[in-house]
Amino acid sequence: MSSSTPKPTPTPDQPKPSKPAASSKASKSSKSSKPAKSSVSKPVVIISGVTLAAVLLGLASYAGTKPTAPAAGTSDEASSSAPAEVSADPSAGVYPELEAYARRDKNDKLALGRADAPVVLIEYADFKCGFCGKFARDTEPALVKKYVDQGTLRIEWRNFPIFGDESAAAARASWAAGQQGRFWEFHKAAYAQGAKEKGFGKTRLTALAKEAGVPDLDRFTRDADSPAARDAVGKDQEQAYSIGATSTPSFLVNGRPIAGAQPMEAFTQAIDAAAKSAAAKGGTKGDAGSKR
């Protein structure tokens, strides 16, 4: 996609009729979510056009997640959605164009698991997103225990701040924590129950870094305000926009789109199918790396 291709803008309203919503468990921005300008040139995208990209993440994800209306008297976050359906054919619903977004960089400080794991789950998320927090607390730890610790799964984080300045600041702070090897500890602290209600102002972000065990808080502050942090977050945002993502959390599991904080079964089915497909193809990709 050329750099002049316009990016979709998330809104709190229902999607236009031609683009069905991806899931009832995905948070959408209440304001324009175009990323702040940075010195980073937009990445070259292998998908032919934003329309196709939106179809891949939008229509395919919607078909897979089939959201259910929340029960009366319950909040959206407490409501349930039907799990993503995974066909008996492990390649069904998988798009090689999207699978290629996995970086598999063993030096990626915002990734968890082996670089040569057969399955890569890419998560596009915002620290102010309640549904992202729900996934981080309720589902991700179980996926780590079941798949990451066994070498089957790699989780690659992408900062996708869509809720304004505090979202962007938290994203940069998470990147800064990662530069000192404490991204996942910061991630846990920022997604703790009630954490987002306290906001992500500068003082609060420093407190979260301290809670996460970031050793050099002065460096953390400098890194969080640096052009490098803005560029890194900008790259993640651009990738999310390039595949048509407009809500958080959004996921890719070896090229299979999943939208929203889906039940555990949705992820286990997708990961098992992806692992089966990878085994049939004869192995994994990339070089082996450390867990973090």
CSV table of C-alpha atoms in Angstrom, one decimal:
chain,number,residue,atom,x,y,z
A,1,MET,CA,0.0,0.0,0.0
A,2,SER,CA,1.4,3.4,-0.8
A,3,SER,CA,2.0,5.9,1.9
A,4,SER,CA,-0.8,8.0,0.6
A,5,THR,CA,-3.5,5.5,1.3
A,6,PRO,CA,-6.0,6.9,3.8
A,7,LYS,CA,-6.4,5.1,7.1
A,8,PRO,CA,-9.7,4.1,8.6
A,9,THR,CA,-10.7,6.1,11.6
A,10,PRO,CA,-12.4,4.3,14.6
A,11,THR,CA,-15.5,5.9,15.9
A,12,PRO,CA,-17.9,5.1,18.7
A,13,ASP,CA,-20.8,4.6,16.3
A,14,GLN,CA,-21.9,1.4,14.6
A,15,PRO,CA,-19.9,0.5,11.5
A,16,LYS,CA,-21.3,1.4,8.1
A,17,PRO,CA,-23.5,-1.3,6.6
A,18,SER,CA,-20.8,-2.4,4.2
A,19,LYS,CA,-18.4,-3.1,7.0
A,20,PRO,CA,-19.9,-5.3,9.8
A,21,ALA,CA,-18.5,-4.9,13.3
A,22,ALA,CA,-15.7,-7.3,14.2
A,23,SER,CA,-17.0,-8.1,17.7
A,24,SER,CA,-19.0,-6.9,20.6
A,25,LYS,CA,-16.0,-7.3,22.8
A,26,ALA,CA,-13.8,-4.8,21.0
A,27,SER,CA,-13.3,-1.3,22.3
A,28,LYS,CA,-13.5,1.6,19.8
A,29,SER,CA,-12.1,5.1,20.1
A,30,SER,CA,-14.3,7.9,21.0
A,31,LYS,CA,-12.3,10.3,18.9
A,32,SER,CA,-10.2,10.4,15.8
A,33,SER,CA,-7.5,7.8,16.2
A,34,LYS,CA,-5.0,8.8,13.5
A,35,PRO,CA,-1.5,8.3,14.9
A,36,ALA,CA,0.6,11.2,15.7
A,37,LYS,CA,3.0,12.1,12.9
A,38,SER,CA,6.5,10.7,13.3
A,39,SER,CA,9.6,10.6,11.3
A,40,VAL,CA,8.9,7.0,10.4
A,41,SER,CA,8.0,6.3,6.8
A,42,LYS,CA,5.0,4.1,6.4
A,43,PRO,CA,5.9,0.4,6.1
A,44,VAL,CA,5.4,-1.2,2.7
A,45,VAL,CA,2.4,-3.4,3.0
A,46,ILE,CA,1.9,-6.6,0.9
A,47,ILE,CA,-1.9,-6.5,0.9
A,48,SER,CA,-3.3,-4.9,-2.2
A,49,GLY,CA,-5.2,-1.9,-0.9
A,50,VAL,CA,-7.0,-0.8,2.3
A,51,THR,CA,-10.3,-2.3,1.1
A,52,LEU,CA,-8.9,-5.8,1.0
A,53,ALA,CA,-7.2,-5.3,4.3
A,54,ALA,CA,-10.4,-4.2,6.0
A,55,VAL,CA,-12.2,-7.2,4.5
A,56,LEU,CA,-9.5,-9.6,5.9
A,57,LEU,CA,-9.6,-8.3,9.4
A,58,GLY,CA,-13.2,-7.0,9.4
A,59,LEU,CA,-15.3,-9.5,7.5
A,60,ALA,CA,-13.2,-12.6,8.2
A,61,SER,CA,-13.0,-11.7,11.9
A,62,TYR,CA,-16.7,-10.9,12.2
A,63,ALA,CA,-17.5,-14.3,10.5
A,64,GLY,CA,-15.3,-16.0,13.0
A,65,THR,CA,-16.4,-14.3,16.2
A,66,LYS,CA,-20.1,-13.9,15.6
A,67,PRO,CA,-20.9,-11.6,18.6
A,68,THR,CA,-23.9,-12.2,20.8
A,69,ALA,CA,-25.9,-9.4,22.4
A,70,PRO,CA,-25.2,-8.9,26.1
A,71,ALA,CA,-27.8,-10.1,28.5
A,72,ALA,CA,-30.1,-7.6,30.1
A,73,GLY,CA,-28.5,-5.8,33.1
A,74,THR,CA,-25.0,-6.8,32.2
A,75,SER,CA,-22.1,-4.6,31.0
A,76,ASP,CA,-20.5,-5.0,27.7
A,77,GLU,CA,-17.3,-6.1,29.4
A,78,ALA,CA,-19.1,-8.8,31.4
A,79,SER,CA,-21.1,-10.1,28.4
A,80,SER,CA,-20.1,-13.1,26.4
A,81,SER,CA,-19.5,-13.7,22.7
A,82,ALA,CA,-19.7,-16.9,20.8
A,83,PRO,CA,-16.2,-18.3,20.4
A,84,ALA,CA,-14.5,-18.0,17.0
A,85,GLU,CA,-15.3,-21.0,14.9
A,86,VAL,CA,-12.4,-22.9,13.5
A,87,SER,CA,-13.0,-25.2,10.6
A,88,ALA,CA,-11.8,-28.8,10.5
A,89,ASP,CA,-9.6,-27.5,7.7
A,90,PRO,CA,-6.8,-25.7,9.7
A,91,SER,CA,-6.1,-23.4,6.7
A,92,ALA,CA,-9.7,-22.1,6.5
A,93,GLY,CA,-9.9,-18.4,7.5
A,94,VAL,CA,-6.1,-18.0,7.3
A,95,TYR,CA,-4.6,-15.3,5.1
A,96,PRO,CA,-0.9,-15.6,4.2
A,97,GLU,CA,-0.8,-11.8,3.7
A,98,LEU,CA,-1.6,-11.3,7.3
A,99,GLU,CA,0.6,-14.2,8.6
A,100,ALA,CA,3.6,-12.3,7.1
A,101,TYR,CA,3.1,-9.5,9.8
A,102,ALA,CA,4.8,-11.7,12.4
A,103,ARG,CA,8.3,-10.2,13.0
A,104,ARG,CA,9.9,-13.2,14.7
A,105,ASP,CA,12.7,-11.0,15.9
A,106,LYS,CA,14.5,-12.7,18.8
A,107,ASN,CA,15.6,-9.3,20.1
A,108,ASP,CA,12.0,-7.9,20.2
A,109,LYS,CA,11.6,-6.7,23.8
A,110,LEU,CA,7.8,-6.6,23.4
A,111,ALA,CA,7.4,-10.3,22.5
A,112,LEU,CA,7.1,-13.4,24.6
A,113,GLY,CA,8.1,-16.9,23.5
A,114,ARG,CA,10.5,-18.5,21.1
A,115,ALA,CA,11.1,-16.7,17.8
A,116,ASP,CA,10.8,-20.1,16.1
A,117,ALA,CA,7.5,-21.1,17.7
A,118,PRO,CA,5.2,-22.6,15.2
A,119,VAL,CA,2.4,-20.2,16.1
A,120,VAL,CA,2.5,-16.4,16.5
A,121,LEU,CA,-0.3,-14.5,18.1
A,122,ILE,CA,0.0,-10.7,17.3
A,123,GLU,CA,-2.0,-8.5,19.6
A,124,TYR,CA,-3.0,-4.9,18.7
A,125,ALA,CA,-4.1,-3.3,22.0
A,126,ASP,CA,-4.5,-0.1,24.0
A,127,PHE,CA,-3.7,0.3,27.7
A,128,LYS,CA,-6.9,2.3,28.2
A,129,CYS,CA,-9.0,-0.4,26.6
A,130,GLY,CA,-11.1,-2.3,29.2
A,131,PHE,CA,-11.5,-5.3,27.0
A,132,CYS,CA,-7.7,-5.5,26.4
A,133,GLY,CA,-7.4,-5.5,30.2
A,134,LYS,CA,-9.9,-8.3,30.4
A,135,PHE,CA,-7.9,-10.4,28.0
A,136,ALA,CA,-4.6,-9.6,29.8
A,137,ARG,CA,-6.0,-10.7,33.1
A,138,ASP,CA,-8.3,-13.6,32.2
A,139,THR,CA,-7.0,-15.2,29.1
A,140,GLU,CA,-3.4,-14.3,28.3
A,141,PRO,CA,-1.8,-15.9,31.4
A,142,ALA,CA,-3.6,-19.2,30.6
A,143,LEU,CA,-2.3,-19.0,27.0
A,144,VAL,CA,1.2,-18.4,28.3
A,145,LYS,CA,1.0,-21.5,30.6
A,146,LYS,CA,-0.6,-23.7,28.0
A,147,TYR,CA,1.3,-22.7,24.8
A,148,VAL,CA,4.1,-20.2,25.3
A,149,ASP,CA,5.8,-22.2,28.1
A,150,GLN,CA,5.7,-25.3,26.0
A,151,GLY,CA,7.3,-23.6,23.0
A,152,THR,CA,4.2,-23.7,20.7
A,153,LEU,CA,3.2,-20.0,20.8
A,154,ARG,CA,4.9,-16.7,20.6
A,155,ILE,CA,3.0,-13.5,21.5
A,156,GLU,CA,4.0,-10.3,19.8
A,157,TRP,CA,2.6,-7.1,21.2
A,158,ARG,CA,1.7,-4.1,19.0
A,159,ASN,CA,0.9,-0.8,20.6
A,160,PHE,CA,-2.3,0.5,19.1
A,161,PRO,CA,-3.3,3.6,21.2
A,162,ILE,CA,-6.7,4.8,19.9
A,163,PHE,CA,-8.1,6.6,23.0
A,164,GLY,CA,-6.1,9.9,22.9
A,165,ASP,CA,-3.0,11.4,24.5
A,166,GLU,CA,-3.0,9.2,27.6
A,167,SER,CA,-3.2,6.0,25.5
A,168,ALA,CA,-0.2,7.2,23.4
A,169,ALA,CA,1.7,8.1,26.5
A,170,ALA,CA,1.1,4.7,28.1
A,171,ALA,CA,2.2,3.0,24.8
A,172,ARG,CA,5.4,4.9,24.8
A,173,ALA,CA,6.0,4.2,28.5
A,174,SER,CA,5.5,0.4,27.8
A,175,TRP,CA,8.1,0.6,25.1
A,176,ALA,CA,10.4,2.5,27.5
A,177,ALA,CA,9.9,-0.2,30.1
A,178,GLY,CA,10.8,-2.8,27.5
A,179,GLN,CA,14.1,-1.2,26.8
A,180,GLN,CA,15.1,-2.2,30.3
A,181,GLY,CA,13.6,-5.7,29.9
A,182,ARG,CA,10.4,-4.9,32.0
A,183,PHE,CA,7.7,-4.6,29.3
A,184,TRP,CA,5.6,-7.6,30.5
A,185,GLU,CA,5.9,-6.5,34.1
A,186,PHE,CA,4.7,-3.0,33.0
A,187,HIS,CA,1.9,-4.6,31.0
A,188,LYS,CA,0.7,-6.6,34.0
A,189,ALA,CA,0.8,-3.5,36.2
A,190,ALA,CA,-1.0,-1.3,33.7
A,191,TYR,CA,-3.7,-3.9,33.1
A,192,ALA,CA,-4.3,-4.7,36.8
A,193,GLN,CA,-7.9,-4.4,37.9
A,194,GLY,CA,-8.7,-0.7,38.4
A,195,ALA,CA,-5.4,0.5,37.0
A,196,LYS,CA,-6.8,2.3,34.0
A,197,GLU,CA,-9.3,4.2,36.2
A,198,LYS,CA,-6.3,5.9,37.8
A,199,GLY,CA,-5.3,7.4,34.4
A,200,PHE,CA,-1.9,7.4,32.7
A,201,GLY,CA,-0.5,10.8,33.5
A,202,LYS,CA,3.2,11.2,33.8
A,203,THR,CA,3.4,10.6,37.5
A,204,ARG,CA,1.2,7.6,37.3
A,205,LEU,CA,3.3,6.1,34.5
A,206,THR,CA,6.4,6.5,36.6
A,207,ALA,CA,4.7,4.8,39.5
A,208,LEU,CA,3.7,1.9,37.2
A,209,ALA,CA,7.3,1.6,36.0
A,210,LYS,CA,8.5,1.5,39.6
A,211,GLU,CA,5.9,-1.2,40.3
A,212,ALA,CA,7.1,-3.1,37.3
A,213,GLY,CA,10.7,-3.1,38.6
A,214,VAL,CA,12.2,-0.8,35.9
A,215,PRO,CA,15.7,-0.3,37.4
A,216,ASP,CA,16.5,3.2,36.0
A,217,LEU,CA,13.5,5.5,36.3
A,218,ASP,CA,15.4,8.5,34.9
A,219,ARG,CA,16.2,6.6,31.8
A,220,PHE,CA,12.6,5.3,31.6
A,221,THR,CA,11.4,8.9,31.6
A,222,ARG,CA,13.9,9.9,28.9
A,223,ASP,CA,13.1,6.9,26.8
A,224,ALA,CA,9.3,7.4,27.1
A,225,ASP,CA,9.6,11.0,25.7
A,226,SER,CA,12.1,10.1,23.0
A,227,PRO,CA,11.7,10.2,19.2
A,228,ALA,CA,12.6,6.5,19.2
A,229,ALA,CA,9.5,5.7,21.4
A,230,ARG,CA,7.2,7.7,19.1
A,231,ASP,CA,8.6,6.0,16.1
A,232,ALA,CA,8.2,2.5,17.5
A,233,VAL,CA,4.6,3.2,18.5
A,234,GLY,CA,4.0,4.8,15.2
A,235,LYS,CA,5.2,1.7,13.3
A,236,ASP,CA,2.8,-0.5,15.4
A,237,GLN,CA,-0.1,1.9,14.7
A,238,GLU,CA,0.6,1.9,11.0
A,239,GLN,CA,0.6,-1.8,10.8
A,240,ALA,CA,-2.7,-2.0,12.6
A,241,TYR,CA,-4.3,0.6,10.3
A,242,SER,CA,-2.8,-1.1,7.2
A,243,ILE,CA,-4.8,-4.3,7.9
A,244,GLY,CA,-8.0,-2.4,8.6
A,245,ALA,CA,-8.0,-2.6,12.4
A,246,THR,CA,-10.2,0.0,14.0
A,247,SER,CA,-10.9,-1.5,17.5
A,248,THR,CA,-9.0,-3.1,20.3
A,249,PRO,CA,-8.1,-5.7,21.1
A,250,SER,CA,-7.5,-7.2,17.6
A,251,PHE,CA,-5.5,-10.3,17.0
A,252,LEU,CA,-3.8,-12.4,14.3
A,253,VAL,CA,-3.0,-16.0,14.9
A,254,ASN,CA,-0.8,-17.1,12.1
A,255,GLY,CA,-2.8,-15.0,9.7
A,256,ARG,CA,-6.2,-15.8,11.2
A,257,PRO,CA,-8.1,-12.7,12.4
A,258,ILE,CA,-9.8,-12.7,15.8
A,259,ALA,CA,-11.4,-9.5,17.2
A,260,GLY,CA,-12.3,-8.7,20.7
A,261,ALA,CA,-11.7,-10.3,24.2
A,262,GLN,CA,-13.0,-13.6,23.0
A,263,PRO,CA,-13.4,-16.6,25.3
A,264,MET,CA,-10.4,-18.9,25.9
A,265,GLU,CA,-11.8,-21.5,23.5
A,266,ALA,CA,-11.6,-19.1,20.6
A,267,PHE,CA,-7.8,-18.8,21.0
A,268,THR,CA,-7.2,-22.4,21.8
A,269,GLN,CA,-9.0,-23.6,18.7
A,270,ALA,CA,-7.2,-21.1,16.5
A,271,ILE,CA,-3.8,-21.9,18.1
A,272,ASP,CA,-4.3,-25.7,17.8
A,273,ALA,CA,-5.4,-25.3,14.2
A,274,ALA,CA,-2.4,-23.1,13.4
A,275,ALA,CA,0.0,-25.6,15.2
A,276,LYS,CA,-1.5,-28.5,13.2
A,277,SER,CA,-1.1,-26.6,9.9
A,278,ALA,CA,2.5,-25.6,10.8
A,279,ALA,CA,3.3,-29.2,11.6
A,280,ALA,CA,1.8,-30.4,8.2
A,281,LYS,CA,4.0,-27.8,6.5
A,282,GLY,CA,7.1,-29.3,8.1
A,283,GLY,CA,8.2,-27.0,10.9
A,284,THR,CA,8.5,-23.4,12.1
A,285,LYS,CA,9.9,-20.2,10.9
A,286,GLY,CA,12.7,-17.9,12.1
A,287,ASP,CA,15.6,-18.4,14.5
A,288,ALA,CA,15.2,-19.7,18.0
A,289,GLY,CA,15.2,-17.0,20.6
A,290,SER,CA,14.8,-16.6,24.4
A,291,LYS,CA,11.4,-16.5,26.0
A,292,ARG,CA,11.5,-12.7,26.4
